[in-house]
């Protein structure tokens, strides 16, 4: 990781990122399974085994872990086995007991805000899709990391009013969006597509990076398409580090 930027981001794969604010690095939504080790997500337009791509060669050193929600493409058995059980692990309150049951000893559910190593973590709302589908997908969260710079990790959400409210409240320097326009055979996408990303771009002057792409079988929006359909948006490759 770079040490001369106030905030930087390394995309590992899918939504797994290393987010550094100041000198503190958070590992977010670890998916560590080898390529093809997990079954495809059901009721989706293709049946390729997940993850679709291999794990890049990235230094995954970190000070703490954030899990925005426990869907298997955001926290998997391989991550559970590899992570230090004593690592500080920030999560949604409704999912804290599951981490404790798995043997993690420093689980820190975030109701509203928490502090760690000079960074304030604010948990923010998300909506994982539209209508009844979003209800069935269960609770999801984003996190704002506030230090010398402010980084908004939106998590698995579509564009809706609470995302706009979070942008207005925190005025982040950088925003990380989960793209891919993930979808099932019926209904609207459950993560951000071109229009969602464009709406965020319209709502903030922050740097914007889009991850959660080309790694899971129901993420149908390609990096190339997103780059061609948006302006002033960073779409990193797996293993790429960007200064924000």
PDB file of N, CA, C and O in Angstrom, residues 1 8 16 40 54 110 221-222 232:
ATOM      1  N   UNK A   1       0.836  -1.193   0.000  1.00  0.00           N
ATOM      2  CA  UNK A   1       0.000   0.000   0.000  1.00  0.00           C
ATOM      3  C   UNK A   1       0.875   1.249   0.000  1.00  0.00           C
ATOM      4  O   UNK A   1       1.937   1.281   0.600  1.00  0.00           O
ATOM      5  N   UNK A   8      -6.244   5.737   0.157  1.00  0.00           N
ATOM      6  CA  UNK A   8      -5.998   4.933  -1.034  1.00  0.00           C
ATOM      7  C   UNK A   8      -6.845   3.679  -0.976  1.00  0.00           C
ATOM      8  O   UNK A   8      -7.372   3.297   0.079  1.00  0.00           O
ATOM      9  N   UNK A  16     -14.052  -7.065  -2.408  1.00  0.00           N
ATOM     10  CA  UNK A  16     -12.943  -7.140  -1.456  1.00  0.00           C
ATOM     11  C   UNK A  16     -11.942  -6.047  -1.782  1.00  0.00           C
ATOM     12  O   UNK A  16     -11.325  -6.052  -2.850  1.00  0.00           O
ATOM     13  N   UNK A  40     -22.475 -21.398  -8.537  1.00  0.00           N
ATOM     14  CA  UNK A  40     -23.085 -20.178  -9.078  1.00  0.00           C
ATOM     15  C   UNK A  40     -24.249 -19.721  -8.205  1.00  0.00           C
ATOM     16  O   UNK A  40     -24.897 -20.534  -7.537  1.00  0.00           O
ATOM     17  N   UNK A  54      -9.385 -15.501 -10.761  1.00  0.00           N
ATOM     18  CA  UNK A  54      -8.506 -15.907  -9.666  1.00  0.00           C
ATOM     19  C   UNK A  54      -8.220 -14.763  -8.714  1.00  0.00           C
ATOM     20  O   UNK A  54      -8.448 -13.585  -9.025  1.00  0.00           O
ATOM     21  N   UNK A 110     -21.432  -2.197  14.782  1.00  0.00           N
ATOM     22  CA  UNK A 110     -21.549  -0.738  14.707  1.00  0.00           C
ATOM     23  C   UNK A 110     -23.026  -0.387  14.582  1.00  0.00           C
ATOM     24  O   UNK A 110     -23.650  -0.603  13.541  1.00  0.00           O
ATOM     25  N   UNK A 221     -22.855  -6.322 -15.768  1.00  0.00           N
ATOM     26  CA  UNK A 221     -22.303  -5.093 -16.330  1.00  0.00           C
ATOM     27  C   UNK A 221     -20.784  -5.189 -16.354  1.00  0.00           C
ATOM     28  O   UNK A 221     -20.158  -5.418 -15.315  1.00  0.00           O
ATOM     29  N   UNK A 222     -20.191  -5.010 -17.524  1.00  0.00           N
ATOM     30  CA  UNK A 222     -18.740  -5.129 -17.653  1.00  0.00           C
ATOM     31  C   UNK A 222     -18.049  -3.807 -17.336  1.00  0.00           C
ATOM     32  O   UNK A 222     -18.648  -2.720 -17.407  1.00  0.00           O
ATOM     33  N   UNK A 232     -15.589  10.508 -15.679  1.00  0.00           N
ATOM     34  CA  UNK A 232     -14.949  10.872 -14.421  1.00  0.00           C
ATOM     35  C   UNK A 232     -15.248   9.847 -13.332  1.00  0.00           C
ATOM     36  O   UNK A 232     -15.541  10.190 -12.184  1.00  0.00           O
TER      37      UNK A 232
END
